[in-house]
Short mmCIF file of C-alpha atoms in Angstrom, two decimals:
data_model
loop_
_atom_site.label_atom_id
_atom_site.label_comp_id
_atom_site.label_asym_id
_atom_site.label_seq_id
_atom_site.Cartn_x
_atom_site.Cartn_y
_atom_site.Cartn_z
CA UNK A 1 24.83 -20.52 1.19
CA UNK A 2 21.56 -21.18 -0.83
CA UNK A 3 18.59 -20.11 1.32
CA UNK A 4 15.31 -22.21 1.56
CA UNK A 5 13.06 -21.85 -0.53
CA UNK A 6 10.68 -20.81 2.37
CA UNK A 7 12.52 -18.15 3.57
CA UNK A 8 12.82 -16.22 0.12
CA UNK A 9 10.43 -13.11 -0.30
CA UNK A 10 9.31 -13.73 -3.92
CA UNK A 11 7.75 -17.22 -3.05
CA UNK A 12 6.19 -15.84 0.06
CA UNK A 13 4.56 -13.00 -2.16
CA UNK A 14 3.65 -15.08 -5.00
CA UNK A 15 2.13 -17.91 -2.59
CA UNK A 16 -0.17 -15.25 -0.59
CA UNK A 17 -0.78 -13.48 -3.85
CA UNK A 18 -2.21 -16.79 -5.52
CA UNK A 19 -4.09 -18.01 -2.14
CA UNK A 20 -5.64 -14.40 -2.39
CA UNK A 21 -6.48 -15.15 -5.97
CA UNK A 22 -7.99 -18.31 -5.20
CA UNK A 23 -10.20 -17.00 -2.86
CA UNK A 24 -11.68 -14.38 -5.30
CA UNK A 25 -11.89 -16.42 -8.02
CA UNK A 26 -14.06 -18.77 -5.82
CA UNK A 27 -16.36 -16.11 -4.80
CA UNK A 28 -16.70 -14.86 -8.06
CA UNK A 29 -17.12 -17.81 -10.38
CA UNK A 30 -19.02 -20.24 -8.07
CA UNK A 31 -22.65 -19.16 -7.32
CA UNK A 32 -23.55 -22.20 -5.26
CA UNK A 33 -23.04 -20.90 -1.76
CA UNK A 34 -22.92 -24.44 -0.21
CA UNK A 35 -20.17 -25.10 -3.03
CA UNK A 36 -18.08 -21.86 -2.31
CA UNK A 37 -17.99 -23.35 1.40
CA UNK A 38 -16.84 -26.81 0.50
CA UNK A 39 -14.29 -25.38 -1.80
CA UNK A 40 -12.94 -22.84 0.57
CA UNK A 41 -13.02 -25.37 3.82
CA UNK A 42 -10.41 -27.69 1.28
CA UNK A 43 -8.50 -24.81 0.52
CA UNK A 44 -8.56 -23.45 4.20
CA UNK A 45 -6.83 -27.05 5.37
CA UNK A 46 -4.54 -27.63 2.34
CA UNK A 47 -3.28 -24.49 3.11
CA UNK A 48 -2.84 -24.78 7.09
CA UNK A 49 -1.24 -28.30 6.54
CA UNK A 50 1.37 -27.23 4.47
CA UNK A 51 2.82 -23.95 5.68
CA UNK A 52 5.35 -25.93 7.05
CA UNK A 53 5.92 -28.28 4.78
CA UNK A 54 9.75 -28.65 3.82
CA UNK A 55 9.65 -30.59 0.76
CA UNK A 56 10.45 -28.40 -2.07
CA UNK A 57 8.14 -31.24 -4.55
CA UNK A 58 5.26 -31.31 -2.10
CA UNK A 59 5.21 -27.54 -2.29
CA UNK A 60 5.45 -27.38 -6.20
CA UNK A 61 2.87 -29.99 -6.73
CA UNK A 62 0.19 -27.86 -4.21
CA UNK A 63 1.16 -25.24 -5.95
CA UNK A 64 0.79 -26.27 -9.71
CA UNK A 65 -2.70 -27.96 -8.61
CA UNK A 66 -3.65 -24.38 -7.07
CA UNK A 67 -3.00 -22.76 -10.54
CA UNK A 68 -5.13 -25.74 -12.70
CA UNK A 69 -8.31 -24.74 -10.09
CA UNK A 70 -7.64 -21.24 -10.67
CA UNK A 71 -7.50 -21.68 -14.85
CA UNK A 72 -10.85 -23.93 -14.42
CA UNK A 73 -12.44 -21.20 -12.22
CA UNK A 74 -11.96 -18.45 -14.60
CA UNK A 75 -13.07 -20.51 -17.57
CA UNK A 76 -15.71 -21.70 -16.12
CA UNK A 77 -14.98 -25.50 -15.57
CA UNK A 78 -17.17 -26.76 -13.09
CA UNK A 79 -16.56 -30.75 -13.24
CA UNK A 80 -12.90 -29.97 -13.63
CA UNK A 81 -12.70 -27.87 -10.41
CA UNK A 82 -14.91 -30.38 -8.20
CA UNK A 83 -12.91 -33.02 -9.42
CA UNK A 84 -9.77 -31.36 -8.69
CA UNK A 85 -10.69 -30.75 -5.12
CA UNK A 86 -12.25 -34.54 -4.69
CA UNK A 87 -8.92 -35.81 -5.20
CA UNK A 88 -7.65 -33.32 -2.57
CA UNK A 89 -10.55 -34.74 0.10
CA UNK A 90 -10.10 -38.29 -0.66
CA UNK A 91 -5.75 -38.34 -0.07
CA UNK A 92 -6.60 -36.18 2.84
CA UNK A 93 -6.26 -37.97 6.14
CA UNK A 94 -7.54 -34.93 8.53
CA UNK A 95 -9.97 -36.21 10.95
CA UNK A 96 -11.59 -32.38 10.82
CA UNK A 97 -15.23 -33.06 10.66
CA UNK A 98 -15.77 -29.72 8.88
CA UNK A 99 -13.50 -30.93 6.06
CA UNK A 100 -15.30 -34.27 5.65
CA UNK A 101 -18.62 -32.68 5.76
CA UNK A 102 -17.43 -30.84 2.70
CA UNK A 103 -15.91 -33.99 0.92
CA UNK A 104 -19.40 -35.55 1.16
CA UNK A 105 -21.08 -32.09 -0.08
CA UNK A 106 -18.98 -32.01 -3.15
CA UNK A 107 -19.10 -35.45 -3.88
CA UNK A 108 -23.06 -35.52 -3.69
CA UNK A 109 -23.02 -32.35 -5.79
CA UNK A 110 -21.15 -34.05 -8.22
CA UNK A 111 -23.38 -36.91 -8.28
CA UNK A 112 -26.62 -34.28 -8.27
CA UNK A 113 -28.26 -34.58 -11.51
CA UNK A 114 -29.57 -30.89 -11.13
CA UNK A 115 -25.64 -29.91 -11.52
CA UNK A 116 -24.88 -32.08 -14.77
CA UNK A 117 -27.99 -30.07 -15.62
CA UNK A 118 -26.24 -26.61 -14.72
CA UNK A 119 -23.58 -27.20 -16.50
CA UNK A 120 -25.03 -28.58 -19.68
CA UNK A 121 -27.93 -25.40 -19.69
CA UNK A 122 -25.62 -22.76 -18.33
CA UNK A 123 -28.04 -22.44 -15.81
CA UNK A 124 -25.61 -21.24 -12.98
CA UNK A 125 -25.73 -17.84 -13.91
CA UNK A 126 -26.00 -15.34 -11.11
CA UNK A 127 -29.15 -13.36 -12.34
CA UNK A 128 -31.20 -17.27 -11.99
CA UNK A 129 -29.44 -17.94 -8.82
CA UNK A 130 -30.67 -14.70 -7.38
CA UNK A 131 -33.86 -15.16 -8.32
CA UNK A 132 -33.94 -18.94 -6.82
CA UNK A 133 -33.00 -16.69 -4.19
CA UNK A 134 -36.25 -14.86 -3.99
CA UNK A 135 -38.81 -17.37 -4.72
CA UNK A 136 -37.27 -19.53 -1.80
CA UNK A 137 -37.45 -16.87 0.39
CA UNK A 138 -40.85 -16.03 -0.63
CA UNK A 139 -42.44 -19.13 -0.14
CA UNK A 140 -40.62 -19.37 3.00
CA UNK A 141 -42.57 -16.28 4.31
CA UNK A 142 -45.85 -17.41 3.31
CA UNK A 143 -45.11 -20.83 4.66
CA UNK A 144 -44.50 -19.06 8.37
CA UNK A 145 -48.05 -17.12 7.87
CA UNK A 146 -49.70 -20.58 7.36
CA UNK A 147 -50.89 -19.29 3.47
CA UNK A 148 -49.06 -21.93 1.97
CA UNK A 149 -48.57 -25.92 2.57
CA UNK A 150 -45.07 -26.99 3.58
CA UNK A 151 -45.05 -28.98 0.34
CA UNK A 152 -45.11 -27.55 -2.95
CA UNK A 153 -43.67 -29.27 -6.09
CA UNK A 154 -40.97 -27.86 -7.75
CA UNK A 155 -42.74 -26.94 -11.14
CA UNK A 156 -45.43 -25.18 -9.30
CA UNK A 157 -43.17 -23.11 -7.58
CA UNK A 158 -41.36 -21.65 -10.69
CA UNK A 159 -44.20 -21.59 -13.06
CA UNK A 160 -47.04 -20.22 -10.47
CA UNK A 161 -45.28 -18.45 -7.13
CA UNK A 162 -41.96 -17.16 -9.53
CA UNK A 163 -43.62 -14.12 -11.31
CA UNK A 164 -45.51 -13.08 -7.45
CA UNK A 165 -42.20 -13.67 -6.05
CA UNK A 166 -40.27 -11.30 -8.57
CA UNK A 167 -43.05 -9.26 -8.46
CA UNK A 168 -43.08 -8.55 -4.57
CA UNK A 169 -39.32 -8.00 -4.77
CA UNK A 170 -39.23 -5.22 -7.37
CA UNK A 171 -42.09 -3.91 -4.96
CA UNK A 172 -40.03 -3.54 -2.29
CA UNK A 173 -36.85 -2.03 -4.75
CA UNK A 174 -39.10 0.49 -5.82
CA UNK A 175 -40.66 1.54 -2.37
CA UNK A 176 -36.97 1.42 -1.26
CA UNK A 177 -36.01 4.09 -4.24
CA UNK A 178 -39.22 5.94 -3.57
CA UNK A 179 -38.09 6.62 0.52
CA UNK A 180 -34.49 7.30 -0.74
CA UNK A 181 -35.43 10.27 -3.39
CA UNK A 182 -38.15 11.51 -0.48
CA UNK A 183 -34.81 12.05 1.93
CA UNK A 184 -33.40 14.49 -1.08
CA UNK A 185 -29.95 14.62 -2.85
CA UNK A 186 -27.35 12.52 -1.93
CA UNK A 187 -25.49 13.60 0.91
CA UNK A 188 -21.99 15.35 0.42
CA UNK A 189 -20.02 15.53 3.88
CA UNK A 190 -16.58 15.38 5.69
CA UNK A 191 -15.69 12.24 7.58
CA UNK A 192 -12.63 11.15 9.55
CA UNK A 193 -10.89 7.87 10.07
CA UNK A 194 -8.33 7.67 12.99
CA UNK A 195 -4.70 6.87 12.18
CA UNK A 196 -2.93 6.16 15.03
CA UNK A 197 -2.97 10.11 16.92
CA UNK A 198 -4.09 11.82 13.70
CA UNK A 199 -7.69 12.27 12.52
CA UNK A 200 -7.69 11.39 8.58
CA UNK A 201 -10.53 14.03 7.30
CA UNK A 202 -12.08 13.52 3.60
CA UNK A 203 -15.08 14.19 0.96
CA UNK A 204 -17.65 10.79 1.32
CA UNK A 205 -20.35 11.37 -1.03
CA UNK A 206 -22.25 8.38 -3.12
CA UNK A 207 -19.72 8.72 -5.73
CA UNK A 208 -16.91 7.70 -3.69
CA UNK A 209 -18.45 4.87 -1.11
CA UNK A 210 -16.58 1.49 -0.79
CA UNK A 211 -15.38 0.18 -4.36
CA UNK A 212 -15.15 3.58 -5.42
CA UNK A 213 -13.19 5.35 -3.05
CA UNK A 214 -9.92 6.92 -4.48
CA UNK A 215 -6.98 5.07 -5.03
CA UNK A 216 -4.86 8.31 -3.55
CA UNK A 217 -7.05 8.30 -0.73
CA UNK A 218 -6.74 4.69 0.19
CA UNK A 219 -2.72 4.75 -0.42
CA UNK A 220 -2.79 7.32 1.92
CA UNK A 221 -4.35 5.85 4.41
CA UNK A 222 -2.78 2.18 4.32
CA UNK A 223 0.73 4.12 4.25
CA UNK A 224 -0.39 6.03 7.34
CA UNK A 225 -1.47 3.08 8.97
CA UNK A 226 1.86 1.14 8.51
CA UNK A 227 3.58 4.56 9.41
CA UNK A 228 1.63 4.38 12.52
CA UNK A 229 2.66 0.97 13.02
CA UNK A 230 6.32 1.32 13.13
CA UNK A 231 6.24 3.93 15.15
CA UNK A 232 4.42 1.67 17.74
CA UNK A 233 6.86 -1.14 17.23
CA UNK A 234 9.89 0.81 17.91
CA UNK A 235 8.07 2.45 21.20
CA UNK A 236 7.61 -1.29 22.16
CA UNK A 237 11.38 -2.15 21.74
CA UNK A 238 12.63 1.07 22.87
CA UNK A 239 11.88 0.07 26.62
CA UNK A 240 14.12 -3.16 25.85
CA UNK A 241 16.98 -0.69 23.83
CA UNK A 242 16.83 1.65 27.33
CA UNK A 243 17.38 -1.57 29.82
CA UNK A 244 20.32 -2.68 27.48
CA UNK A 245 21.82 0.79 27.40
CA UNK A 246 21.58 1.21 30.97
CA UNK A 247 22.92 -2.03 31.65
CA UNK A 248 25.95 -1.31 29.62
CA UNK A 249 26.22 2.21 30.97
CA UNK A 250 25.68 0.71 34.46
CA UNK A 251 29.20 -1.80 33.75
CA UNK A 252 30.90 0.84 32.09
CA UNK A 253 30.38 3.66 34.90
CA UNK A 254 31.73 0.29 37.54
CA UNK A 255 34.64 0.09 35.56
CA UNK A 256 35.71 3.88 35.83
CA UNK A 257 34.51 4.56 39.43
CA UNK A 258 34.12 1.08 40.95
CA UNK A 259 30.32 1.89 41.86
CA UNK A 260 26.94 0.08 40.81
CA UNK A 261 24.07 2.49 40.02
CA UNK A 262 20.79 1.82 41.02
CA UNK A 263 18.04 2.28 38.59
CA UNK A 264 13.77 1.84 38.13
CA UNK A 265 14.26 0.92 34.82
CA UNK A 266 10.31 1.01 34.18
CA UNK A 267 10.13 4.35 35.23
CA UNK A 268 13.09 5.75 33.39
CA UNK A 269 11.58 4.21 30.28
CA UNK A 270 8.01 5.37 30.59
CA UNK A 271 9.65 9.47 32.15
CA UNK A 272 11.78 9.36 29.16
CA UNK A 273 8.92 9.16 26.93
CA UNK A 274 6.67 11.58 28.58
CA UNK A 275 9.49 14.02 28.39
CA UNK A 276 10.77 13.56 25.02
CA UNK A 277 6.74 13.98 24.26
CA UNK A 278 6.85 17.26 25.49
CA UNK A 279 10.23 18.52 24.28
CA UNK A 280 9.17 17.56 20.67
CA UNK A 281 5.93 19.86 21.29
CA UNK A 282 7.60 22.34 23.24
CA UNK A 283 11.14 22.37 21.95
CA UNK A 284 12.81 24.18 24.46
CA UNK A 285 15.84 23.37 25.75
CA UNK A 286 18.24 20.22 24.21
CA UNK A 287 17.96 16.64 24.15
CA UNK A 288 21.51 16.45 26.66
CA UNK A 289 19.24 18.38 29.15
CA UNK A 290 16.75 16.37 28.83
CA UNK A 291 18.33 13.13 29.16
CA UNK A 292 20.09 14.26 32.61
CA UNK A 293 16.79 15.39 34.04
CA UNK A 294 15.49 12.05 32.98
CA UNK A 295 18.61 10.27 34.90
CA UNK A 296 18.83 13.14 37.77
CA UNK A 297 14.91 12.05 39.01
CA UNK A 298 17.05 8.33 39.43
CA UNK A 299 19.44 9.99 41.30
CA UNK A 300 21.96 8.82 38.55
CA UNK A 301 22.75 11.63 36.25
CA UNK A 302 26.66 10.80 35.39
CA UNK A 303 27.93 11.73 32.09
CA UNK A 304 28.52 7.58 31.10
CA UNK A 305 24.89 7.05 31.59
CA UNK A 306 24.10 10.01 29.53
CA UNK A 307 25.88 9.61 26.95
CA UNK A 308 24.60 5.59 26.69
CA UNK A 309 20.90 7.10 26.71
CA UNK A 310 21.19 10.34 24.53
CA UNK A 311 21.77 8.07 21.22
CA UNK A 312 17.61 6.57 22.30
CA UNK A 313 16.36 9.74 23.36
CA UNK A 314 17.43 10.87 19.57
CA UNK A 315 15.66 8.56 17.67
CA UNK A 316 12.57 8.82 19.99
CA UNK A 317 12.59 12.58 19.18
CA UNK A 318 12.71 12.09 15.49
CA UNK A 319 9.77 9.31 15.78
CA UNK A 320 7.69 11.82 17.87
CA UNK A 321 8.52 15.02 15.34
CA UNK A 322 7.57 13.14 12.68
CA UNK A 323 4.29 11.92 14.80
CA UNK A 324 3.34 15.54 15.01
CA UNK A 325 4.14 16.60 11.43
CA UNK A 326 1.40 14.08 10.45
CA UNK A 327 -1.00 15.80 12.60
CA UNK A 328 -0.20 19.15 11.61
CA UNK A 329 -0.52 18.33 8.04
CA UNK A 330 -4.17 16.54 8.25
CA UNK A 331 -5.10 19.30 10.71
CA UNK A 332 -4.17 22.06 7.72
CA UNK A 333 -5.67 19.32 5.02
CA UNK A 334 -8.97 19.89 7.62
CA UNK A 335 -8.87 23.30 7.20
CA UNK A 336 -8.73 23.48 3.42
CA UNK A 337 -11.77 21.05 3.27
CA UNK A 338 -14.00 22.97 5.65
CA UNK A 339 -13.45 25.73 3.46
CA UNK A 340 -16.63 27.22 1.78
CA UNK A 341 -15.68 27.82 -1.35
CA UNK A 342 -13.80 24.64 -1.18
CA UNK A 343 -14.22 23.73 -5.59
CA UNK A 344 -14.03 19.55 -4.67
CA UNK A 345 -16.81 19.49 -2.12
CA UNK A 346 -18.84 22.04 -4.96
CA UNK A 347 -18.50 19.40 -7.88
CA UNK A 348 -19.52 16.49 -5.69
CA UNK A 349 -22.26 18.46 -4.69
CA UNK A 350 -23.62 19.50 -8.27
CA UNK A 351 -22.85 15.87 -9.00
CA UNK A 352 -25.00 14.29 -6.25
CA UNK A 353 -27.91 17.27 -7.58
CA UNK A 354 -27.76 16.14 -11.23
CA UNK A 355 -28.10 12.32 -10.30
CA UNK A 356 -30.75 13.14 -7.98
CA UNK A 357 -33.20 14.92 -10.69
CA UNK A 358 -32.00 11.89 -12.95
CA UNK A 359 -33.89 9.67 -10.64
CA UNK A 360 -36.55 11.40 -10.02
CA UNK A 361 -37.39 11.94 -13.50
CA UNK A 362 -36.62 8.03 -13.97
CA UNK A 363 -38.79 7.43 -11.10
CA UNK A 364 -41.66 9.17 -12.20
CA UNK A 365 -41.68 7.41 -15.82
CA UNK A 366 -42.25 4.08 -13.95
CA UNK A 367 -45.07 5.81 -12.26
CA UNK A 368 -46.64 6.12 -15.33
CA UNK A 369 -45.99 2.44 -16.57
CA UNK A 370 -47.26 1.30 -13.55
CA UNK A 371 -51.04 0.99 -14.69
CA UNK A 372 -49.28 -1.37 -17.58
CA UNK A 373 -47.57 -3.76 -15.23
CA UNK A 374 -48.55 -7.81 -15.99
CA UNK A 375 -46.76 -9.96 -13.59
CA UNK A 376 -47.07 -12.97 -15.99
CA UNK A 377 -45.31 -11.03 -18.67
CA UNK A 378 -41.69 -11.12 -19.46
CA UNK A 379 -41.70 -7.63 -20.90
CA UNK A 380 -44.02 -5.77 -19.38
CA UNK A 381 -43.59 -6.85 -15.38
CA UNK A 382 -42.38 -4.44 -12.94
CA UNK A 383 -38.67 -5.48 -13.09
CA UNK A 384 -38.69 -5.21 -16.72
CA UNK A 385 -40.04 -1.61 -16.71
CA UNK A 386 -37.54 -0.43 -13.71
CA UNK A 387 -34.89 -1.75 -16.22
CA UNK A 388 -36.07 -0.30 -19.17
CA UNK A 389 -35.75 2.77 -17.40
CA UNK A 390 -32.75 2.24 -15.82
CA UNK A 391 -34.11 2.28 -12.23
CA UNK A 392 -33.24 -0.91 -11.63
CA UNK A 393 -29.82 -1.97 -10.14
CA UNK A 394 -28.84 -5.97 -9.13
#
């Protein structure tokens, strides 16, 4: 029988892959923060409204749609994509207020001659957003300490406040920088992340921070986690595995002997975890033995029962040996890191040294521009000399 389209693995993957997609491409490309909402609020509902959508055409249409605003993202397209998602608001009949608001955004954005004017001037590159940014945030401040009217026209603001505004900002980089190298290197030090019962140690230094953390490092973790995971989903279902196994043992042991067994499921379940816990550190004994202590605190230990829970028991013993082989492993992966003469935590460390004296030494030649700095100039202002010596990072 042919399955549903729905229920096959490589649409699910390639649908969550391309909704993924979308939403970086959106982040990336569009630098208008009210625009990345509106977009992202359409996406958000076209997106709730047809996850369970049955129509195979429906689906392929959303779909194709969802690749054009992708294509029009990545080259850049602006008109294309608001048009794209103005045909989306306007057959949309969802009485969402959110979603209308951002149907009316769009649609006045569209009409805004200061976007034509974007788009014609390539004006919506990040580095001029960012620094619309600043001035706005600028004025904003002086406006709250009463040194400047509420009302300033727009050509004053870029032509006089702009250069003060820049100006103030690389201030505050630099005085930023200038605390940092005061602290010293770089810190090189062991950290932890918790994985379920094991303790994840590694090297953090500034080399290896968020986008730059190791590829090994993060596979390890995410196949720890799901590891982890499993092992908490089976515990979960195991209580429901022991009730049926008891139940059946319970009928079978009636039809032998004629006599009903009474059992506290809850407890058996939650006394045949705590001992298999400690027979997996422990070790002594077997799992049989186990098992009829388990049944004998019941007052039920027959050999039908038994041999209806031992089958369990096993599989909780292997989840529980492997639990501790994890934490073994990171505990001896510990050891090797804490290591003094440890050669990883060494490199990182002459690393972080050699950057540091880099800096400093960058540092110190904008020191000596600094008599030079002209806030009206494009070449010589303070951002321009932090960049010409490479102390300057966006």
């Amino acid at each position: 029988m042919v399955l549903h389209f729905r229920l096959l693995q490589s649409h699910r993957k390639y649908v969550i892959h391309l909704y993924r997609a979308s939403h970086r491409n959106i982040l990336r490309q569009v630098n208008s923060k009210s625009l990345q909402r509106a977009i992202i609020n359409l996406l958000h509902n076209e997106a709730s409204k047809n996850t369970n959508n049955l129509s195979s055409w429906h689906v392929f249409i959303a779909l194709t749609d969802l690749e054009k605003l992708n294509n029009h993202l990545m080259n850049n397209e602006m008109e294309q994509v608001i048009q794209i998602v103005n045909d989306y608001g306007e057959k949309s009949n969802c009485k969402d207020p959110n979603i209308d608001k951002s149907v009316e955004l769009i649609k006045r954005l569209t009409n805004a001659k200061e976007l034509n004017d974007i788009n014609r001037t390539n004006q919506q590159s990040p580095e001029i957003v960012r620094d619309m940014f600043i001035l706005d945030r600028y004025i904003k401040k002086l406006q709250n300490l009463d040194k400047l009217p509420t009302i300033i026209p727009k050509q004053t603001k870029r032509e006089l406040f702009m250069p003060y505004a820049l100006h103030e900002h690389a201030k505050m980089k630099l005085n930023i920088i200038h605390n940092r190298l005061l602290k010293g290197p770089p810190p090189v030090y062991l950290t932890k992340t918790v994985m379920g019962k094991s303790d994840v140690w590694f090297i953090r230094s500034i080399f290896n921070k968020k986008k730059n953390q190791s590829k090994s490092l993060t596979a390890i973790l995410m196949t720890e986690r799901k590891r982890y995971q499993k092992w908490i989903d089976f515990i979960n279902s195991s209580k429901y595995l022991v009730q049926m196994s008891m139940y059946e043992g319970i009928w079978d042991h009636y039809l032998k002997s004629g006599e009903i067994t009474k059992i506290n499921l809850d407890k058996l379940h939650s006394d045949l975890l705590s001992k298999v816990h400690r027979f997996t550190s422990n070790k002594t004994g077997t799992l049989e033995d186990l098992v009829k202590k388990v049944l004998a605190n019941q007052e039920a230990n027959n050999d039908t029962l038994i041999q209806w829970l031992l089958p369990i028991s096993e599989i909780l013993y292997r989840l529980e040996d492997k639990e501790l082989k994890a934490q073994t492993k990171f505990k001896l992966f510990k050891t090797k890191l804490q290591d003094p003469n440890n050669k990883i935590i060494n490199i990182y460390k002459k690393r972080s040294q050699l950057l540091y004296e880099l800096n400093v030494t960058r540092y110190k030649n904008v020191v000596k521009d600094l008599p030079t700095v002209d806030i009206f100039s494009q070449t010589q202002n303070l951002r321009s000399i932090m960049k010409r010596h490479k102390l300057w990072s966006n």
